[in-house]
Amino acid sequence: MSREGAPAVEGMGARPRVVMPLRRGVSAFSPEDASLDQGAALFAKLVFAATLPLFAQVFYYLNEYPPPYLLSKAWPFLTLPMAFYAMARLKLPVSGMFLTVLAYALGFTPLVSMIQLGNGFLDALTTTIKAWPFTYYFSLSALLALLAVPARSIRKIVLALGLATFILMVLIYLAAPTSWYSDNPADGKLLLYDLERSYRVYMPMFFGMILVFFLARSFILQRNILFALVVVLAFVPMLLIFKQRTAIAAAAVVVVFGMTMSLPPALRRLVIGGALLGGAAGVALLAYKLGLFSSGSLEGAKDALGASLSVRQNSSSLAFAFLGDDPMRWTFGVGATTRFSTTTLNDIFGNEQFFIADLGWIGVIFEYGVIGAALLAVLYAWCFVYVFRLTRDLTDAFTLALADYVLFLIVSSAVYSVVFTPGELGVVMALIVHLDRQRRVEPPPLPQDAPPTHRISRPLGPRHANRQVALGQAAPGGIALGRVTLARASAPKRPD
């Protein structure tokens, strides 16, 4: 017999035996400890699922629902401590460009609005509210690092929110009475009515679009026709209920892009060439149908496309007229106002149909100038290049779908301002970076024909130099201690 923790020799010719007691830190968990660990993991998942819609700005413009609307407006400031933590402790890619854009939009543009639009100090600070969600890249990254939610749970939560988006959109459209719809976006953003598109549900589609891109990428990777049918089915409620033409067209472009890039090089070039020719023919046919070739004016387009084109054309004309020939306004912009400001842009222009968020890059130049627009363009382009390189050889449909959303934001920026919901870019980038780091930390799965263990030679004493400690799976004849195995090996007999 031997005392615990010390080697003992049972007889002169007996094989020596090493007894290594487990430390308290590696002892088996009690049922109470296991229950506590499961409860903490469940709590982390619930916190992530509850806060993710706020990071994604789902309620950011739904002013008809005050509690989530006000919480969404205050969310950048409530999560600011986490953003500071991420800036100081986490090494995040593209963080320098995010900070540069934040410094320009939060520090410089308000001063410009005080000079150009006559905003007071508080009004100028209020106009920065839509740029603050750029900080979500940092705050959500810190939250993900704190919660340590597994990649599989992140995927399930995001896709479940995407499915819930489509289900709620259909249910609201079927159940909401016509009296709930508004023809003035200032009164409500969710249920809208206009003569051009009739009744529609302006559903926040961040999670819904990611679900569509996930299904498209799953079809590309698995070649299962069922995924393609579900993608087509997902476009039906978007066309009949959502009715946002720019968002739907951008989603279609992203889906086609993903499918095209998965083709062999020769076939890919053929498809791209055919798409360019088809697009040119489609533009020419549309121009002919609108009567642009015959009349040489935009009247036919206005009649065909309805009020949205007229509103955007009117807003563009007012914006260009206000910028005029002043190089300072073109270079640095003029800032913006809010509907709570003492003087609004509608008051300045004398027109209630001026919507800067619907002007795409024209609106960005109006508010932030050419310099600000260039900074934002570099940020979005840098993010796209980063995620494209990161996911180039990846076979994870969910991460590829997140990368597709960055492309979706760039394509739709022709009409929608990139600072309309900038938190979406921050959320997507935070999720992609977090998933990539989890993927790098996790060990790759062992192949079926892999050896049963990996050995690291380590002498345990002068008498037993051939003893080995095996790390990994238990070797035949070994003693499994969690992830550590003590391999039995024969030792030379003591000389007499």
Short mmCIF file of C-alpha atoms in Angstrom, two decimals:
data_model
loop_
_atom_site.label_atom_id
_atom_site.label_comp_id
_atom_site.label_asym_id
_atom_site.label_seq_id
_atom_site.Cartn_x
_atom_site.Cartn_y
_atom_site.Cartn_z
CA MET A 1 0.00 0.00 0.00
CA SER A 2 1.10 3.56 -0.54
CA ARG A 3 0.15 6.87 0.77
CA GLU A 4 -1.98 8.97 -1.58
CA GLY A 5 0.07 11.25 -3.78
CA ALA A 6 3.35 9.28 -3.55
CA PRO A 7 4.61 6.51 -5.81
CA ALA A 8 4.96 3.11 -4.26
CA VAL A 9 6.73 -0.08 -5.24
CA GLU A 10 4.97 -3.31 -4.35
CA GLY A 11 7.84 -5.68 -4.04
CA MET A 12 11.16 -5.68 -5.71
CA GLY A 13 9.98 -7.13 -9.02
CA ALA A 14 6.52 -5.59 -9.16
CA ARG A 15 5.61 -2.96 -11.73
CA PRO A 16 5.70 0.52 -10.17
CA ARG A 17 2.42 2.40 -9.90
CA VAL A 18 1.85 6.15 -9.82
CA VAL A 19 -1.13 7.46 -7.86
CA MET A 20 -2.12 11.04 -8.76
CA PRO A 21 -5.13 12.38 -6.85
CA LEU A 22 -7.46 14.77 -8.66
CA ARG A 23 -7.40 18.36 -7.55
CA ARG A 24 -10.55 19.96 -6.28
CA GLY A 25 -10.69 22.14 -9.43
CA VAL A 26 -11.04 19.12 -11.68
CA SER A 27 -13.26 17.04 -9.49
CA ALA A 28 -16.64 16.07 -10.83
CA PHE A 29 -19.40 18.65 -10.53
CA SER A 30 -22.13 18.01 -8.09
CA PRO A 31 -25.73 18.04 -9.35
CA GLU A 32 -26.14 21.49 -7.80
CA ASP A 33 -23.09 22.79 -9.68
CA ALA A 34 -24.32 21.30 -12.96
CA SER A 35 -27.75 22.87 -12.46
CA LEU A 36 -26.16 26.24 -11.71
CA ASP A 37 -24.01 26.01 -14.83
CA GLN A 38 -27.02 25.18 -17.00
CA GLY A 39 -28.97 28.03 -15.46
CA ALA A 40 -26.17 30.50 -16.22
CA ALA A 41 -25.98 29.31 -19.83
CA LEU A 42 -29.75 29.65 -20.21
CA PHE A 43 -29.66 33.13 -18.69
CA ALA A 44 -26.92 34.18 -21.15
CA LYS A 45 -28.99 32.97 -24.09
CA LEU A 46 -32.09 34.79 -22.86
CA VAL A 47 -30.16 38.03 -22.39
CA PHE A 48 -28.72 37.75 -25.88
CA ALA A 49 -32.12 36.98 -27.45
CA ALA A 50 -33.81 39.86 -25.59
CA THR A 51 -31.20 42.50 -26.38
CA LEU A 52 -30.37 41.57 -29.98
CA PRO A 53 -33.49 43.28 -31.46
CA LEU A 54 -32.48 46.48 -29.67
CA PHE A 55 -28.99 46.29 -31.14
CA ALA A 56 -30.51 45.64 -34.58
CA GLN A 57 -32.69 48.79 -34.29
CA VAL A 58 -35.91 46.85 -34.78
CA PHE A 59 -37.93 49.43 -32.80
CA TYR A 60 -35.81 52.46 -33.63
CA TYR A 61 -38.43 54.19 -35.81
CA LEU A 62 -41.67 52.64 -34.49
CA ASN A 63 -42.77 55.76 -32.62
CA GLU A 64 -46.35 54.45 -32.38
CA TYR A 65 -45.11 52.01 -29.71
CA PRO A 66 -43.51 54.35 -27.11
CA PRO A 67 -41.94 51.87 -24.62
CA PRO A 68 -39.73 49.90 -27.07
CA TYR A 69 -39.23 53.02 -29.18
CA LEU A 70 -37.84 55.08 -26.29
CA LEU A 71 -35.77 52.15 -25.02
CA SER A 72 -34.29 51.73 -28.48
CA LYS A 73 -33.37 55.42 -28.62
CA ALA A 74 -31.67 55.20 -25.23
CA TRP A 75 -29.96 51.88 -25.96
CA PRO A 76 -26.69 53.35 -27.36
CA PHE A 77 -26.16 55.25 -24.11
CA LEU A 78 -27.18 52.37 -21.86
CA THR A 79 -24.63 50.12 -23.56
CA LEU A 80 -21.90 52.76 -23.75
CA PRO A 81 -19.87 51.26 -20.83
CA MET A 82 -19.61 47.99 -22.75
CA ALA A 83 -18.53 49.90 -25.85
CA PHE A 84 -15.74 51.60 -23.87
CA TYR A 85 -14.67 48.22 -22.53
CA ALA A 86 -14.46 46.77 -26.05
CA MET A 87 -12.51 49.78 -27.30
CA ALA A 88 -9.99 49.39 -24.51
CA ARG A 89 -9.69 45.61 -24.14
CA LEU A 90 -10.86 43.87 -27.30
CA LYS A 91 -8.79 43.96 -30.46
CA LEU A 92 -11.52 44.25 -33.08
CA PRO A 93 -10.87 44.48 -36.83
CA VAL A 94 -11.92 47.68 -38.64
CA SER A 95 -12.30 49.34 -35.23
CA GLY A 96 -10.14 52.30 -36.27
CA MET A 97 -12.48 53.15 -39.13
CA PHE A 98 -15.54 52.83 -36.90
CA LEU A 99 -13.96 55.24 -34.41
CA THR A 100 -13.06 57.69 -37.19
CA VAL A 101 -16.64 57.76 -38.47
CA LEU A 102 -17.95 58.18 -34.92
CA ALA A 103 -15.58 61.06 -34.25
CA TYR A 104 -16.65 62.85 -37.42
CA ALA A 105 -20.38 62.23 -37.04
CA LEU A 106 -20.60 62.89 -33.31
CA GLY A 107 -17.96 65.56 -32.86
CA PHE A 108 -17.72 67.58 -36.06
CA THR A 109 -21.09 67.42 -37.84
CA PRO A 110 -23.07 68.92 -34.90
CA LEU A 111 -20.84 71.99 -35.01
CA VAL A 112 -21.49 72.29 -38.75
CA SER A 113 -25.25 72.12 -38.18
CA MET A 114 -25.01 74.97 -35.66
CA ILE A 115 -23.32 77.12 -38.30
CA GLN A 116 -25.27 76.12 -41.40
CA LEU A 117 -28.76 75.45 -40.00
CA GLY A 118 -28.74 77.61 -36.89
CA ASN A 119 -29.21 74.70 -34.47
CA GLY A 120 -28.82 75.36 -30.79
CA PHE A 121 -26.30 73.33 -28.81
CA LEU A 122 -28.84 70.82 -27.49
CA ASP A 123 -30.55 70.55 -30.87
CA ALA A 124 -27.20 69.89 -32.52
CA LEU A 125 -26.44 67.13 -30.03
CA THR A 126 -29.88 65.61 -30.60
CA THR A 127 -29.20 65.27 -34.31
CA THR A 128 -26.40 62.79 -33.55
CA ILE A 129 -28.86 60.22 -32.22
CA LYS A 130 -28.96 58.26 -35.48
CA ALA A 131 -25.15 57.96 -35.66
CA TRP A 132 -24.71 56.61 -32.13
CA PRO A 133 -25.71 53.03 -33.14
CA PHE A 134 -22.32 52.73 -34.86
CA THR A 135 -21.12 52.02 -31.30
CA TYR A 136 -23.08 48.75 -31.35
CA TYR A 137 -20.11 47.12 -33.02
CA PHE A 138 -18.18 47.60 -29.81
CA SER A 139 -20.93 47.14 -27.23
CA LEU A 140 -22.33 43.97 -28.79
CA SER A 141 -18.81 42.55 -29.15
CA ALA A 142 -18.28 43.13 -25.42
CA LEU A 143 -21.63 41.54 -24.59
CA LEU A 144 -20.84 38.48 -26.70
CA ALA A 145 -17.47 38.12 -25.00
CA LEU A 146 -19.14 38.43 -21.59
CA LEU A 147 -22.01 36.01 -22.24
CA ALA A 148 -19.95 33.48 -24.22
CA VAL A 149 -23.02 32.25 -26.08
CA PRO A 150 -22.12 29.23 -28.25
CA ALA A 151 -22.16 29.64 -32.02
CA ARG A 152 -24.97 27.12 -32.40
CA SER A 153 -27.18 29.06 -29.99
CA ILE A 154 -26.43 32.35 -31.78
CA ARG A 155 -27.48 30.80 -35.06
CA LYS A 156 -30.69 29.38 -33.61
CA ILE A 157 -31.68 32.68 -31.97
CA VAL A 158 -31.05 34.81 -35.07
CA LEU A 159 -32.85 32.41 -37.41
CA ALA A 160 -35.75 32.07 -34.96
CA LEU A 161 -36.11 35.85 -34.92
CA GLY A 162 -36.06 35.80 -38.73
CA LEU A 163 -38.86 33.23 -38.84
CA ALA A 164 -40.82 35.23 -36.27
CA THR A 165 -40.45 38.30 -38.49
CA PHE A 166 -42.24 36.62 -41.40
CA ILE A 167 -44.91 35.04 -39.19
CA LEU A 168 -45.69 38.34 -37.46
CA MET A 169 -45.77 40.23 -40.76
CA VAL A 170 -48.36 37.85 -42.20
CA LEU A 171 -50.44 37.78 -39.00
CA ILE A 172 -50.45 41.56 -38.67
CA TYR A 173 -51.48 41.97 -42.30
CA LEU A 174 -54.34 39.50 -41.90
CA ALA A 175 -55.56 40.70 -38.51
CA ALA A 176 -55.06 44.48 -38.50
CA PRO A 177 -58.18 46.47 -39.49
CA THR A 178 -57.82 49.13 -42.15
CA SER A 179 -58.44 51.87 -39.58
CA TRP A 180 -55.04 51.10 -38.05
CA TYR A 181 -53.18 52.04 -41.21
CA SER A 182 -51.79 55.54 -41.62
CA ASP A 183 -51.09 57.54 -44.75
CA ASN A 184 -48.64 59.81 -42.91
CA PRO A 185 -45.29 58.22 -41.91
CA ALA A 186 -44.98 60.76 -39.10
CA ASP A 187 -47.98 59.17 -37.35
CA GLY A 188 -46.85 55.58 -37.67
CA LYS A 189 -44.19 53.56 -39.45
CA LEU A 190 -45.42 49.96 -39.19
CA LEU A 191 -48.83 50.05 -40.90
CA LEU A 192 -48.82 52.34 -43.93
CA TYR A 193 -51.19 53.13 -46.76
CA ASP A 194 -50.73 54.99 -50.01
CA LEU A 195 -52.46 54.95 -53.36
CA GLU A 196 -49.44 53.49 -55.10
CA ARG A 197 -48.91 50.38 -52.93
CA SER A 198 -52.19 50.23 -51.01
CA TYR A 199 -51.99 48.65 -47.53
CA ARG A 200 -48.58 47.38 -46.47
CA VAL A 201 -46.66 46.37 -43.35
CA TYR A 202 -43.31 48.15 -43.09
CA MET A 203 -41.79 45.35 -41.03
CA PRO A 204 -38.21 45.70 -39.76
CA MET A 205 -36.57 43.00 -41.89
CA PHE A 206 -33.07 42.67 -40.43
CA PHE A 207 -33.59 39.14 -39.15
CA GLY A 208 -35.92 38.22 -42.00
CA MET A 209 -33.32 39.07 -44.63
CA ILE A 210 -30.64 37.09 -42.79
CA LEU A 211 -32.99 34.10 -42.80
CA VAL A 212 -33.50 34.46 -46.56
CA PHE A 213 -29.75 34.67 -47.16
CA PHE A 214 -29.19 31.66 -44.88
CA LEU A 215 -31.67 29.58 -46.90
CA ALA A 216 -30.03 30.68 -50.14
CA ARG A 217 -26.57 29.80 -48.86
CA SER A 218 -27.85 26.44 -47.56
CA PHE A 219 -29.15 25.67 -51.03
CA ILE A 220 -25.77 26.57 -52.54
CA LEU A 221 -23.85 24.39 -50.09
CA GLN A 222 -26.19 21.40 -49.91
CA ARG A 223 -27.83 21.52 -53.35
CA ASN A 224 -31.17 20.74 -51.73
CA ILE A 225 -34.02 22.06 -53.87
CA LEU A 226 -36.18 22.45 -50.76
CA PHE A 227 -34.09 25.43 -49.62
CA ALA A 228 -34.55 27.10 -53.01
CA LEU A 229 -38.32 26.65 -52.81
CA VAL A 230 -38.41 28.21 -49.34
CA VAL A 231 -36.37 31.19 -50.62
CA VAL A 232 -38.92 31.75 -53.39
CA LEU A 233 -41.72 31.36 -50.86
CA ALA A 234 -40.11 33.97 -48.60
CA PHE A 235 -40.23 36.56 -51.38
CA VAL A 236 -44.03 36.20 -51.67
CA PRO A 237 -44.96 38.03 -48.43
CA MET A 238 -42.23 40.57 -49.13
CA LEU A 239 -43.79 41.36 -52.51
CA LEU A 240 -47.41 41.28 -51.34
CA ILE A 241 -47.14 42.69 -47.79
CA PHE A 242 -43.76 44.35 -47.23
CA LYS A 243 -43.72 46.10 -50.64
CA GLN A 244 -40.42 47.94 -50.17
CA ARG A 245 -39.11 47.72 -53.74
CA THR A 246 -35.53 48.75 -53.04
CA ALA A 247 -35.08 46.29 -50.18
CA ILE A 248 -36.66 43.44 -52.16
CA ALA A 249 -34.57 44.18 -55.24
CA ALA A 250 -31.38 44.38 -53.14
CA ALA A 251 -32.21 41.05 -51.50
CA ALA A 252 -32.73 39.46 -54.92
CA VAL A 253 -29.37 40.83 -56.10
CA VAL A 254 -27.61 39.37 -53.04
CA VAL A 255 -29.24 35.94 -53.48
CA VAL A 256 -28.32 35.84 -57.18
CA PHE A 257 -24.80 37.03 -56.37
CA GLY A 258 -24.29 34.23 -53.87
CA MET A 259 -25.55 31.60 -56.29
CA THR A 260 -23.47 33.00 -59.14
CA MET A 261 -20.24 33.06 -57.13
CA SER A 262 -20.71 29.38 -56.28
CA LEU A 263 -20.62 28.36 -59.95
CA PRO A 264 -17.49 27.12 -61.77
CA PRO A 265 -15.39 29.98 -63.23
CA ALA A 266 -16.40 29.47 -66.88
CA LEU A 267 -20.11 29.18 -66.10
CA ARG A 268 -19.82 32.09 -63.68
CA ARG A 269 -18.48 34.39 -66.40
CA LEU A 270 -21.23 33.25 -68.74
CA VAL A 271 -23.94 33.99 -66.17
CA ILE A 272 -22.47 37.41 -65.32
CA GLY A 273 -22.27 38.35 -68.99
CA GLY A 274 -25.85 37.24 -69.56
CA ALA A 275 -27.01 39.15 -66.49
CA LEU A 276 -25.33 42.35 -67.72
CA LEU A 277 -26.92 42.01 -71.15
CA GLY A 278 -30.28 41.17 -69.62
CA GLY A 279 -30.03 44.10 -67.22
CA ALA A 280 -29.23 46.52 -70.03
CA ALA A 281 -32.14 45.19 -72.08
CA GLY A 282 -34.43 45.46 -69.06
CA VAL A 283 -33.46 49.08 -68.43
CA ALA A 284 -34.05 49.94 -72.08
CA LEU A 285 -37.45 48.20 -72.06
CA LEU A 286 -38.45 49.97 -68.84
CA ALA A 287 -37.43 53.33 -70.29
CA TYR A 288 -39.48 52.59 -73.41
CA LYS A 289 -42.53 51.60 -71.35
CA LEU A 290 -42.22 54.76 -69.30
CA GLY A 291 -42.15 56.83 -72.45
CA LEU A 292 -38.72 58.31 -71.86
CA PHE A 293 -37.66 57.74 -75.45
CA SER A 294 -40.67 59.52 -76.89
CA SER A 295 -41.28 62.39 -74.47
CA GLY A 296 -37.77 62.85 -73.15
CA SER A 297 -39.11 63.72 -69.69
CA LEU A 298 -39.76 62.06 -66.37
CA GLU A 299 -43.50 62.49 -66.49
CA GLY A 300 -44.05 58.92 -67.64
CA ALA A 301 -41.81 57.62 -64.88
CA LYS A 302 -43.68 59.67 -62.30
CA ASP A 303 -47.01 58.26 -63.44
CA ALA A 304 -45.71 54.68 -63.49
CA LEU A 305 -43.70 54.64 -60.28
CA GLY A 306 -46.10 56.76 -58.26
CA ALA A 307 -45.47 59.21 -55.47
CA SER A 308 -42.20 57.75 -54.20
CA LEU A 309 -40.26 58.94 -57.23
CA SER A 310 -41.86 62.38 -57.06
CA VAL A 311 -41.00 62.73 -53.36
CA ARG A 312 -37.39 61.66 -53.89
CA GLN A 313 -37.01 63.93 -56.91
CA ASN A 314 -38.45 66.84 -54.94
CA SER A 315 -36.17 66.13 -51.97
CA SER A 316 -33.12 65.85 -54.23
CA SER A 317 -33.91 69.16 -55.91
CA LEU A 318 -34.28 70.91 -52.55
CA ALA A 319 -31.04 69.37 -51.25
CA PHE A 320 -29.01 70.40 -54.31
CA ALA A 321 -30.51 73.87 -54.24
CA PHE A 322 -29.58 74.33 -50.60
CA LEU A 323 -26.01 73.13 -51.16
CA GLY A 324 -25.80 75.50 -54.12
CA ASP A 325 -22.32 76.54 -55.13
CA ASP A 326 -20.96 76.82 -51.60
CA PRO A 327 -17.81 74.64 -51.45
CA MET A 328 -17.95 74.48 -47.64
CA ARG A 329 -21.41 72.95 -47.69
CA TRP A 330 -20.38 70.39 -50.32
CA THR A 331 -17.19 69.53 -48.46
CA PHE A 332 -18.45 69.26 -44.87
CA GLY A 333 -22.24 69.07 -45.29
CA VAL A 334 -24.80 71.09 -43.40
CA GLY A 335 -25.84 68.66 -40.66
CA ALA A 336 -29.43 67.81 -39.90
CA THR A 337 -32.36 68.49 -37.61
CA THR A 338 -34.84 66.29 -35.79
CA ARG A 339 -38.60 66.56 -35.58
CA PHE A 340 -38.11 67.83 -32.01
CA SER A 341 -35.69 70.61 -33.05
CA THR A 342 -36.66 74.22 -32.71
CA THR A 343 -36.18 74.63 -36.46
CA THR A 344 -36.61 71.60 -38.72
CA LEU A 345 -35.60 71.06 -42.33
CA ASN A 346 -39.27 71.18 -43.27
CA ASP A 347 -39.40 74.68 -41.78
CA ILE A 348 -36.25 75.71 -43.63
CA PHE A 349 -37.45 74.42 -47.00
CA GLY A 350 -41.12 75.17 -46.45
CA ASN A 351 -41.97 71.66 -47.60
CA GLU A 352 -43.23 68.74 -45.53
CA GLN A 353 -42.20 66.21 -48.18
CA PHE A 354 -38.46 66.47 -47.57
CA PHE A 355 -37.01 63.16 -46.38
CA ILE A 356 -33.24 63.10 -46.24
CA ALA A 357 -33.14 59.40 -45.31
CA ASP A 358 -34.65 58.45 -48.70
CA LEU A 359 -31.94 60.13 -50.78
CA GLY A 360 -29.21 57.52 -50.42
CA TRP A 361 -25.74 58.96 -50.87
CA ILE A 362 -27.18 62.33 -51.87
CA GLY A 363 -28.63 62.62 -48.38
CA VAL A 364 -25.31 61.55 -46.87
CA ILE A 365 -23.46 64.27 -48.78
CA PHE A 366 -26.11 66.80 -47.75
CA GLU A 367 -25.69 65.97 -44.06
CA TYR A 368 -22.00 64.99 -43.78
CA GLY A 369 -20.43 66.45 -46.90
CA VAL A 370 -18.13 64.77 -49.37
CA ILE A 371 -15.61 64.05 -46.61
CA GLY A 372 -18.18 62.33 -44.41
CA ALA A 373 -19.58 60.39 -47.37
CA ALA A 374 -16.07 59.23 -48.27
CA LEU A 375 -15.44 58.06 -44.69
CA LEU A 376 -18.70 56.10 -44.65
CA ALA A 377 -17.98 54.60 -48.07
CA VAL A 378 -14.55 53.45 -46.89
CA LEU A 379 -16.08 51.95 -43.73
CA TYR A 380 -18.69 49.91 -45.61
CA ALA A 381 -16.22 48.87 -48.31
CA TRP A 382 -13.64 47.86 -45.69
CA CYS A 383 -16.22 45.77 -43.82
CA PHE A 384 -17.27 44.07 -47.05
CA VAL A 385 -13.69 43.25 -48.04
CA TYR A 386 -12.96 41.94 -44.54
CA VAL A 387 -15.99 39.62 -44.39
CA PHE A 388 -15.47 38.53 -48.00
CA ARG A 389 -11.90 37.43 -47.26
CA LEU A 390 -12.92 35.86 -43.97
CA THR A 391 -15.72 33.77 -45.48
CA ARG A 392 -14.17 33.05 -48.87
CA ASP A 393 -13.39 29.40 -48.08
CA LEU A 394 -16.03 28.96 -45.39
CA THR A 395 -18.82 26.40 -45.57
CA ASP A 396 -20.95 27.75 -42.71
CA ALA A 397 -24.22 28.98 -44.23
CA PHE A 398 -25.04 31.22 -41.27
CA THR A 399 -21.76 33.15 -41.29
CA LEU A 400 -22.04 33.49 -45.07
CA ALA A 401 -25.56 34.89 -44.63
CA LEU A 402 -24.24 37.51 -42.21
CA ALA A 403 -21.59 38.47 -44.77
CA ASP A 404 -24.32 38.69 -47.43
CA TYR A 405 -26.12 41.25 -45.29
CA VAL A 406 -23.13 43.60 -45.54
CA LEU A 407 -23.49 43.40 -49.33
CA PHE A 408 -27.24 43.99 -48.94
CA LEU A 409 -26.57 47.21 -47.03
CA ILE A 410 -24.22 48.42 -49.77
CA VAL A 411 -26.62 47.59 -52.61
CA SER A 412 -29.61 49.20 -50.91
CA SER A 413 -27.60 52.34 -50.06
CA ALA A 414 -28.44 53.66 -53.54
CA VAL A 415 -31.81 54.64 -52.05
CA TYR A 416 -31.58 54.11 -48.27
CA SER A 417 -29.06 56.20 -46.37
CA VAL A 418 -26.24 54.23 -44.75
CA VAL A 419 -26.89 56.16 -41.52
CA PHE A 420 -30.60 55.30 -41.46
CA THR A 421 -29.97 52.15 -39.37
CA PRO A 422 -26.18 52.01 -38.90
CA GLY A 423 -26.53 49.60 -36.00
CA GLU A 424 -27.22 46.82 -38.48
CA LEU A 425 -23.66 47.01 -39.80
CA GLY A 426 -22.29 46.97 -36.26
CA VAL A 427 -24.39 43.95 -35.29
CA VAL A 428 -23.41 41.94 -38.36
CA MET A 429 -19.72 42.73 -37.93
CA ALA A 430 -19.79 41.89 -34.20
CA LEU A 431 -21.45 38.54 -34.87
CA ILE A 432 -19.05 37.64 -37.69
CA VAL A 433 -15.97 38.51 -35.66
CA HIS A 434 -17.26 36.66 -32.59
CA LEU A 435 -18.12 33.53 -34.59
CA ASP A 436 -14.73 33.61 -36.29
CA ARG A 437 -12.92 33.78 -32.95
CA GLN A 438 -15.00 30.95 -31.54
CA ARG A 439 -14.17 28.92 -34.62
CA ARG A 440 -10.45 29.52 -34.14
CA VAL A 441 -10.53 28.56 -30.46
CA GLU A 442 -12.53 25.36 -30.86
CA PRO A 443 -10.40 22.35 -31.82
CA PRO A 444 -11.21 20.81 -35.20
CA PRO A 445 -13.17 17.54 -35.09
CA LEU A 446 -11.04 14.42 -35.18
CA PRO A 447 -11.41 12.20 -38.26
CA GLN A 448 -12.77 8.73 -37.86
CA ASP A 449 -9.43 7.06 -38.57
CA ALA A 450 -7.46 9.34 -36.21
CA PRO A 451 -5.21 7.68 -33.65
CA PRO A 452 -6.89 7.24 -30.26
CA THR A 453 -4.59 9.63 -28.41
CA HIS A 454 -1.84 12.22 -28.71
CA ARG A 455 1.16 11.58 -26.50
CA ILE A 456 3.46 14.10 -24.93
CA SER A 457 6.52 12.49 -23.37
CA ARG A 458 7.27 13.69 -19.88
CA PRO A 459 9.56 11.95 -17.40
CA LEU A 460 7.97 11.36 -14.02
CA GLY A 461 11.14 10.55 -12.18
CA PRO A 462 14.56 9.09 -12.58
CA ARG A 463 13.31 5.56 -12.05
CA HIS A 464 10.43 5.72 -14.53
CA ALA A 465 11.70 7.78 -17.44
CA ASN A 466 9.53 5.97 -19.96
CA ARG A 467 6.29 6.99 -18.34
CA GLN A 468 4.12 9.19 -20.58
CA VAL A 469 1.19 11.50 -20.12
CA ALA A 470 -1.38 11.39 -22.90
CA LEU A 471 -3.55 14.43 -23.59
CA GLY A 472 -6.83 13.96 -25.41
CA GLN A 473 -8.86 10.79 -25.74
CA ALA A 474 -8.21 7.86 -23.47
CA ALA A 475 -5.66 5.46 -24.81
CA PRO A 476 -6.16 1.73 -24.53
CA GLY A 477 -5.05 0.74 -21.06
CA GLY A 478 -5.08 4.34 -19.89
CA ILE A 479 -6.93 5.97 -17.03
CA ALA A 480 -9.29 8.70 -18.30
CA LEU A 481 -9.35 11.86 -16.17
CA GLY A 482 -11.62 14.20 -18.14
CA ARG A 483 -9.41 15.51 -20.94
CA VAL A 484 -6.22 14.00 -19.41
CA THR A 485 -5.13 10.39 -19.67
CA LEU A 486 -2.38 8.69 -17.72
CA ALA A 487 -0.99 6.02 -19.99
CA ARG A 488 0.27 2.82 -18.47
CA ALA A 489 3.69 1.94 -19.72
CA SER A 490 6.10 -0.76 -18.71
CA ALA A 491 9.10 0.39 -16.71
CA PRO A 492 12.48 -1.28 -16.50
CA LYS A 493 13.01 -3.43 -13.47
CA ARG A 494 15.27 -2.27 -10.76
CA PRO A 495 18.58 -3.95 -10.98
CA ASP A 496 19.29 -6.22 -8.11
#
